[in-house]
PDB file of C-alpha atoms in Angstrom:
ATOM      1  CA  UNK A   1     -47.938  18.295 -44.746  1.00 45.00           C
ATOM      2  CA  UNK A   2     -45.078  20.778 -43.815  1.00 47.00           C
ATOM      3  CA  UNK A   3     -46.067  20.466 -40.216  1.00 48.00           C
ATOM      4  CA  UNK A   4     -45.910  16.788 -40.111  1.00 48.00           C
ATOM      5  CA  UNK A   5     -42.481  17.027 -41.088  1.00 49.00           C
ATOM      6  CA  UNK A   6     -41.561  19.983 -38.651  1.00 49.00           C
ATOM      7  CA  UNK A   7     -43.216  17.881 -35.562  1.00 54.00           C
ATOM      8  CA  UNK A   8     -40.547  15.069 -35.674  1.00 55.00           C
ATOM      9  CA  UNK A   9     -37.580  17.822 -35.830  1.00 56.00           C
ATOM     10  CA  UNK A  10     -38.913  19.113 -33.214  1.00 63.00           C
ATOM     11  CA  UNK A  11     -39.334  16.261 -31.113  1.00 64.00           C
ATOM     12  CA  UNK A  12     -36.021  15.096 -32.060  1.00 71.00           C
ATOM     13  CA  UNK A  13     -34.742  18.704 -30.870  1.00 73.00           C
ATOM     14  CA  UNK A  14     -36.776  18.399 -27.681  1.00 81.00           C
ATOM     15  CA  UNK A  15     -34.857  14.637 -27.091  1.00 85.00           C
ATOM     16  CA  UNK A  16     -31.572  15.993 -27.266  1.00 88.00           C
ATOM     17  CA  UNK A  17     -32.636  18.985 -25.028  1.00 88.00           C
ATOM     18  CA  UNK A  18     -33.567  16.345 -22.383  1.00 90.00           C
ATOM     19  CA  UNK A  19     -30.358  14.344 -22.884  1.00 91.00           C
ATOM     20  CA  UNK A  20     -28.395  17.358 -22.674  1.00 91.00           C
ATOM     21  CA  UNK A  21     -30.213  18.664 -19.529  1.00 91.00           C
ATOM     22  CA  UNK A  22     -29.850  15.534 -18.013  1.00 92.00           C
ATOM     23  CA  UNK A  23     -26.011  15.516 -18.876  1.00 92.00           C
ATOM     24  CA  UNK A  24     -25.652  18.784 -17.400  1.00 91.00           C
ATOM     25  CA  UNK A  25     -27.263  17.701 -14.413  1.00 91.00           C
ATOM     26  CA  UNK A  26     -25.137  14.205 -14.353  1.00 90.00           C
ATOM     27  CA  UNK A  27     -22.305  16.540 -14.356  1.00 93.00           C
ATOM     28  CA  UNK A  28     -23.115  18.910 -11.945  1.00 90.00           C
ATOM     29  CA  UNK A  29     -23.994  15.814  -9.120  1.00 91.00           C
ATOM     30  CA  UNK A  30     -20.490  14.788  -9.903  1.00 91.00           C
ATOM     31  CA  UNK A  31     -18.937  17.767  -9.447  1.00 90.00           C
ATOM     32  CA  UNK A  32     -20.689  17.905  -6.179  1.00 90.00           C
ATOM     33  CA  UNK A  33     -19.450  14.843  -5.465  1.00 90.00           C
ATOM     34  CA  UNK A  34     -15.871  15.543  -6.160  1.00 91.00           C
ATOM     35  CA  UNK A  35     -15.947  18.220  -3.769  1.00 90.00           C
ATOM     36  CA  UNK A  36     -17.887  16.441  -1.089  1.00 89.00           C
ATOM     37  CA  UNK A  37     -14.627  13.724  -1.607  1.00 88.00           C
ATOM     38  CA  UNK A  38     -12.007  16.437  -1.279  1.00 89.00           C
ATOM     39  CA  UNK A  39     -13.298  18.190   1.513  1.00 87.00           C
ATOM     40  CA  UNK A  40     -13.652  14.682   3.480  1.00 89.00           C
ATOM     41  CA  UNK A  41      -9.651  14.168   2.192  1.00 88.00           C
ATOM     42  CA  UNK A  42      -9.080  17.635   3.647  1.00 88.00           C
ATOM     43  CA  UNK A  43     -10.549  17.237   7.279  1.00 88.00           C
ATOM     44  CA  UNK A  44      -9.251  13.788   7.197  1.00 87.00           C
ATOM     45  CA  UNK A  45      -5.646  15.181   6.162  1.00 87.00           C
ATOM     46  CA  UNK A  46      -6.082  18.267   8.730  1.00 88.00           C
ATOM     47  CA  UNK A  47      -6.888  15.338  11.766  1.00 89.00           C
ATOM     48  CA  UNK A  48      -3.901  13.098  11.165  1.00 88.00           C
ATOM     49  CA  UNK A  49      -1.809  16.332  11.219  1.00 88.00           C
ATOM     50  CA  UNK A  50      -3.778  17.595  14.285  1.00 88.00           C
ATOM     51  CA  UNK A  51      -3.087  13.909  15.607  1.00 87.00           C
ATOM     52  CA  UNK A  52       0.744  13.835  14.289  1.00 87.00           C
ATOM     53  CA  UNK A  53       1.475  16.977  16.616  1.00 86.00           C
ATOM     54  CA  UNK A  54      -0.153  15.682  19.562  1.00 86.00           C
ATOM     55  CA  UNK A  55       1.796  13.112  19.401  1.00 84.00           C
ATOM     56  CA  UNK A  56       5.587  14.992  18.672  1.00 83.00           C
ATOM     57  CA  UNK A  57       4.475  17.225  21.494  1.00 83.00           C
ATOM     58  CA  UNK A  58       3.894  14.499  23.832  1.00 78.00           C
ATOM     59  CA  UNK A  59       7.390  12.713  22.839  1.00 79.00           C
ATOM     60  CA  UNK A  60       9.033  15.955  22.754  1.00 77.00           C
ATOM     61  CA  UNK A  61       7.777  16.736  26.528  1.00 74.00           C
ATOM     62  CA  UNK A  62       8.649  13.023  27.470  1.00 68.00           C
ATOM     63  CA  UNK A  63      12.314  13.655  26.155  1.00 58.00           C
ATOM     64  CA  UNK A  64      12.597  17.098  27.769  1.00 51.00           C
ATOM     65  CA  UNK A  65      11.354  16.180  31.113  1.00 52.00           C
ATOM     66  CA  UNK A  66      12.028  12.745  31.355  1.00 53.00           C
ATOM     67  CA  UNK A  67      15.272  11.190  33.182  1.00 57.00           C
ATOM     68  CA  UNK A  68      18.309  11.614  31.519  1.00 55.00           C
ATOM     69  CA  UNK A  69      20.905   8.900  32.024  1.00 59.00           C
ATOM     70  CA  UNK A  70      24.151   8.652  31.000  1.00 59.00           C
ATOM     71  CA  UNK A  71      25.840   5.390  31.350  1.00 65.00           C
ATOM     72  CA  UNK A  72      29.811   5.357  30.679  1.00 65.00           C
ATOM     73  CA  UNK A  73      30.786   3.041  27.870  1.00 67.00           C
ATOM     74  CA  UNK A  74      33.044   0.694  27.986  1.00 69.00           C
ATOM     75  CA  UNK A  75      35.010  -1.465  25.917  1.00 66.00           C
ATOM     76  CA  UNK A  76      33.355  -5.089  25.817  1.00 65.00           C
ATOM     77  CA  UNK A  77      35.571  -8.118  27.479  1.00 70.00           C
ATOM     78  CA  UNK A  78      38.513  -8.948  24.977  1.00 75.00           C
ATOM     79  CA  UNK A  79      37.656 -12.687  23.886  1.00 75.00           C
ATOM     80  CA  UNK A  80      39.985 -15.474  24.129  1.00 84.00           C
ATOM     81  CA  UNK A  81      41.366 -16.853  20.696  1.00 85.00           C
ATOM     82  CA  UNK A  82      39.044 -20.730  21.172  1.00 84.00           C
ATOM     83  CA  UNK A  83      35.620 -18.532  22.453  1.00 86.00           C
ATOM     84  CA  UNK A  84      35.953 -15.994  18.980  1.00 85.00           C
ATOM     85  CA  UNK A  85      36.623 -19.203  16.781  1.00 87.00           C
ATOM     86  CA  UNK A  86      33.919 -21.140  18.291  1.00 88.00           C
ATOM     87  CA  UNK A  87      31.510 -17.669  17.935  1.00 88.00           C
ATOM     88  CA  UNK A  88      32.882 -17.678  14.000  1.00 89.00           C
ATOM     89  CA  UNK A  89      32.086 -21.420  13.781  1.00 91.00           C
ATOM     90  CA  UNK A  90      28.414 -20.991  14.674  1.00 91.00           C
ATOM     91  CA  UNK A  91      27.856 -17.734  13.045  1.00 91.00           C
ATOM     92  CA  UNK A  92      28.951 -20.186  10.143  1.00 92.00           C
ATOM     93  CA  UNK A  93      26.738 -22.745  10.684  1.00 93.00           C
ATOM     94  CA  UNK A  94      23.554 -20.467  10.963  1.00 92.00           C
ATOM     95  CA  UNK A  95      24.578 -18.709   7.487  1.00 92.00           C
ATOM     96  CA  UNK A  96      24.953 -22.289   6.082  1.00 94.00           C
ATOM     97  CA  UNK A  97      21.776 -23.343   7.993  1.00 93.00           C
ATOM     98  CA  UNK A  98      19.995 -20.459   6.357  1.00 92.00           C
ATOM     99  CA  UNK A  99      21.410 -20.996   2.939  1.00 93.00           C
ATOM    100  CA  UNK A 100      20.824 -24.361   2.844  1.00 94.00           C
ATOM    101  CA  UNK A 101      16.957 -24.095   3.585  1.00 94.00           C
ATOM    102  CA  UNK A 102      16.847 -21.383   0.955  1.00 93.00           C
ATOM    103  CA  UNK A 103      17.857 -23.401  -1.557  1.00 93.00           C
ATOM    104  CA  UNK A 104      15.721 -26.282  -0.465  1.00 93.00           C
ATOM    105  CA  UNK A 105      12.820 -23.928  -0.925  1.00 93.00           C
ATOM    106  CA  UNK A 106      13.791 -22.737  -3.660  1.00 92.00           C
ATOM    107  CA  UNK A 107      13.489 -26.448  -5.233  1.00 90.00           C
ATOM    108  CA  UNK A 108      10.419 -26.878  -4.064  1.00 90.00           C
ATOM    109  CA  UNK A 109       8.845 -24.178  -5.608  1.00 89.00           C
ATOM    110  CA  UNK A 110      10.969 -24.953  -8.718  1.00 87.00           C
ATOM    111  CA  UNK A 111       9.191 -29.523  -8.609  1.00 86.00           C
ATOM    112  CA  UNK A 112       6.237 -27.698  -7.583  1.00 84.00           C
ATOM    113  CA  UNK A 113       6.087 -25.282 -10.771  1.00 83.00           C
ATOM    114  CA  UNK A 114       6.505 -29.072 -12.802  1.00 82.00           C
ATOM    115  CA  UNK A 115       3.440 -30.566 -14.206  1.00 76.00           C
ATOM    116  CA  UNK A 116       3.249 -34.613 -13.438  1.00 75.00           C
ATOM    117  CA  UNK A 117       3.130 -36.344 -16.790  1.00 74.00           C
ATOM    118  CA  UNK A 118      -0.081 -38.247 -15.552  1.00 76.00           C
ATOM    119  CA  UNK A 119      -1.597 -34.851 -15.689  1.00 75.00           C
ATOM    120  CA  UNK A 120      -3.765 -33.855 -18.532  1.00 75.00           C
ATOM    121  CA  UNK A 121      -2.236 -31.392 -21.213  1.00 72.00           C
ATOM    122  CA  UNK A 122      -4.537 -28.396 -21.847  1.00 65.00           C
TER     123      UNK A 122
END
C-alpha cells in the first residue's frame, strides 16, 4: 500500500519536471529570439548610418565642388505710401478670410457634436 501512495508523488514530481523543462525551454527560444531581434535592430541601425554618410558625403562633395555664387544684395524698391496700404489691406483680408473660416469650422464641429432631438436617447 506504501507504494501506491509513493507512485502518484512521483508522477506528480515527474509533471512538474516536464512543466519546468518545458519552461526552461520556452525561455531559452525567447531568449533566442530576443537576440535574433536585436541583432536585426543592429544591422538595420549600422545600414541607415552606413546610408546617412553616403549621403553627407555626397552633399558635402556637392557643396565643395559645386558653383559658388555670390549675388550682391540689395535693398528691395521703397514702396509708395497707396501700394503698402493696399498690401496691408489684403494681408488683412486673408487673416480675416482665414479667421473667419476657422470659426465657421469650428461651429460645425461644435452642431455636429449636437444630438437631433428626433434621435433616440441611449
Amino acid at each position: 500500500m506504501g507504494w501506491l501512495l509513493v507512485w502518484p508523488v512521483c508522477a506528480g514530481a515527474q509533471d512538474l519536471r516536464d512543466i519546468q523543462a518545458r519552461n526552461a525551454a520556452a525561455h531559452a527560444l525567447e531568449d533566442l529570439r530576443r537576440e535574433a531581434v536585436q541583432s536585426q535592430i543592429t544591422a538595420s541601425n549600422a545600414q541607415e548610418r552606413a546610408r546617412t554618410d553616403v549621403i553627407l558625403r555626397d552633399l558635402s562633395a556637392g557643396v565643395v565642388t559645386g558653383p559658388v555664387v555670390l549675388r550682391q544684395t540689395t535693398a528691395p524698391p521703397a514702396l509708395d505710401e497707396a501700394t503698402r496700404l493696399d498690401l496691408d489691406f489684403d494681408a488683412s483680408m486673408d487673416r480675416l478670410e482665414r479667421l473667419t473660416q476657422e470659426a465657421l469650422a469650428q461651429s460645425n464641429t461644435r452642431m455636429r457634436a449636437i444630438r437631433p432631438a428626433s434621435e433616440p436617447k441611449e
